[in-house]
């Protein structure tokens, strides 16, 4: 759990609509939500904030760096 008391989730998807709807749903459930639009951005966000990210929701079908590659990074 993050310092703010809320669990933090990193939501990764290349489709903006999914990120928007997913963020709204998760925030209504009480989570602090970070988003990334690609694998590279997800890895950068995770590395810079890993102590404050409790869960990652990861799209496995993204261009350039797919979800499996992102997961391994």
JSON list of C-alpha atoms in Angstrom, two decimals, residues 7-60:
[
{"chain": "A", "resi": 7, "resn": "UNK", "atom": "CA", "xyz": [-3.38, 1.08, -3.15]},
{"chain": "A", "resi": 8, "resn": "UNK", "atom": "CA", "xyz": [-1.71, 2.24, -6.37]},
{"chain": "A", "resi": 9, "resn": "UNK", "atom": "CA", "xyz": [-2.39, 0.58, -9.70]},
{"chain": "A", "resi": 10, "resn": "UNK", "atom": "CA", "xyz": [-0.49, 1.09, -12.94]},
{"chain": "A", "resi": 11, "resn": "UNK", "atom": "CA", "xyz": [-2.90, 0.63, -15.85]},
{"chain": "A", "resi": 12, "resn": "UNK", "atom": "CA", "xyz": [-1.12, 0.01, -19.17]},
{"chain": "A", "resi": 13, "resn": "UNK", "atom": "CA", "xyz": [-2.99, 0.04, -22.47]},
{"chain": "A", "resi": 14, "resn": "UNK", "atom": "CA", "xyz": [-2.33, 1.58, -25.87]},
{"chain": "A", "resi": 15, "resn": "UNK", "atom": "CA", "xyz": [-6.03, 2.45, -26.31]},
{"chain": "A", "resi": 16, "resn": "UNK", "atom": "CA", "xyz": [-6.92, 5.79, -24.75]},
{"chain": "A", "resi": 17, "resn": "UNK", "atom": "CA", "xyz": [-10.58, 4.88, -24.20]},
{"chain": "A", "resi": 18, "resn": "UNK", "atom": "CA", "xyz": [-9.61, 1.83, -22.14]},
{"chain": "A", "resi": 19, "resn": "UNK", "atom": "CA", "xyz": [-7.22, 3.90, -20.04]},
{"chain": "A", "resi": 20, "resn": "UNK", "atom": "CA", "xyz": [-9.88, 6.55, -19.41]},
{"chain": "A", "resi": 21, "resn": "UNK", "atom": "CA", "xyz": [-12.68, 4.13, -18.51]},
{"chain": "A", "resi": 22, "resn": "UNK", "atom": "CA", "xyz": [-10.35, 1.87, -16.53]},
{"chain": "A", "resi": 23, "resn": "UNK", "atom": "CA", "xyz": [-8.96, 4.78, -14.54]},
{"chain": "A", "resi": 24, "resn": "UNK", "atom": "CA", "xyz": [-12.45, 6.06, -13.69]},
{"chain": "A", "resi": 25, "resn": "UNK", "atom": "CA", "xyz": [-13.63, 2.62, -12.59]},
{"chain": "A", "resi": 26, "resn": "UNK", "atom": "CA", "xyz": [-10.58, 1.95, -10.45]},
{"chain": "A", "resi": 27, "resn": "UNK", "atom": "CA", "xyz": [-10.66, 5.41, -8.86]},
{"chain": "A", "resi": 28, "resn": "UNK", "atom": "CA", "xyz": [-14.33, 4.89, -7.93]},
{"chain": "A", "resi": 29, "resn": "UNK", "atom": "CA", "xyz": [-13.23, 1.72, -6.17]},
{"chain": "A", "resi": 30, "resn": "UNK", "atom": "CA", "xyz": [-10.77, 3.79, -4.14]},
{"chain": "A", "resi": 31, "resn": "UNK", "atom": "CA", "xyz": [-7.49, 3.14, -5.95]},
{"chain": "A", "resi": 32, "resn": "UNK", "atom": "CA", "xyz": [-4.81, 5.64, -6.90]},
{"chain": "A", "resi": 33, "resn": "UNK", "atom": "CA", "xyz": [-4.29, 5.05, -10.64]},
{"chain": "A", "resi": 34, "resn": "UNK", "atom": "CA", "xyz": [-1.28, 5.76, -12.83]},
{"chain": "A", "resi": 35, "resn": "UNK", "atom": "CA", "xyz": [-1.55, 5.11, -16.56]},
{"chain": "A", "resi": 36, "resn": "UNK", "atom": "CA", "xyz": [0.87, 4.38, -19.38]},
{"chain": "A", "resi": 37, "resn": "UNK", "atom": "CA", "xyz": [0.11, 4.24, -23.10]},
{"chain": "A", "resi": 38, "resn": "UNK", "atom": "CA", "xyz": [2.87, 1.83, -24.08]},
{"chain": "A", "resi": 39, "resn": "UNK", "atom": "CA", "xyz": [5.28, -0.72, -22.68]},
{"chain": "A", "resi": 40, "resn": "UNK", "atom": "CA", "xyz": [8.23, 1.64, -22.58]},
{"chain": "A", "resi": 41, "resn": "UNK", "atom": "CA", "xyz": [6.27, 4.27, -20.63]},
{"chain": "A", "resi": 42, "resn": "UNK", "atom": "CA", "xyz": [5.06, 1.55, -18.25]},
{"chain": "A", "resi": 43, "resn": "UNK", "atom": "CA", "xyz": [8.59, 0.35, -17.53]},
{"chain": "A", "resi": 44, "resn": "UNK", "atom": "CA", "xyz": [9.79, 3.91, -16.95]},
{"chain": "A", "resi": 45, "resn": "UNK", "atom": "CA", "xyz": [6.87, 4.65, -14.62]},
{"chain": "A", "resi": 46, "resn": "UNK", "atom": "CA", "xyz": [7.33, 1.42, -12.70]},
{"chain": "A", "resi": 47, "resn": "UNK", "atom": "CA", "xyz": [11.06, 1.91, -12.25]},
{"chain": "A", "resi": 48, "resn": "UNK", "atom": "CA", "xyz": [10.60, 5.46, -11.02]},
{"chain": "A", "resi": 49, "resn": "UNK", "atom": "CA", "xyz": [7.72, 4.60, -8.63]},
{"chain": "A", "resi": 50, "resn": "UNK", "atom": "CA", "xyz": [7.99, 0.86, -7.96]},
{"chain": "A", "resi": 51, "resn": "UNK", "atom": "CA", "xyz": [7.83, 1.25, -4.19]},
{"chain": "A", "resi": 52, "resn": "UNK", "atom": "CA", "xyz": [4.45, 2.93, -4.61]},
{"chain": "A", "resi": 53, "resn": "UNK", "atom": "CA", "xyz": [2.83, 0.61, -7.19]},
{"chain": "A", "resi": 54, "resn": "UNK", "atom": "CA", "xyz": [0.89, -2.26, -5.66]},
{"chain": "A", "resi": 55, "resn": "UNK", "atom": "CA", "xyz": [-0.55, -3.78, -8.85]},
{"chain": "A", "resi": 56, "resn": "UNK", "atom": "CA", "xyz": [-0.08, -3.58, -12.64]},
{"chain": "A", "resi": 57, "resn": "UNK", "atom": "CA", "xyz": [-2.89, -4.17, -15.12]},
{"chain": "A", "resi": 58, "resn": "UNK", "atom": "CA", "xyz": [-1.12, -4.83, -18.40]},
{"chain": "A", "resi": 59, "resn": "UNK", "atom": "CA", "xyz": [-2.43, -5.09, -21.97]},
{"chain": "A", "resi": 60, "resn": "UNK", "atom": "CA", "xyz": [-0.57, -7.90, -23.71]}
]
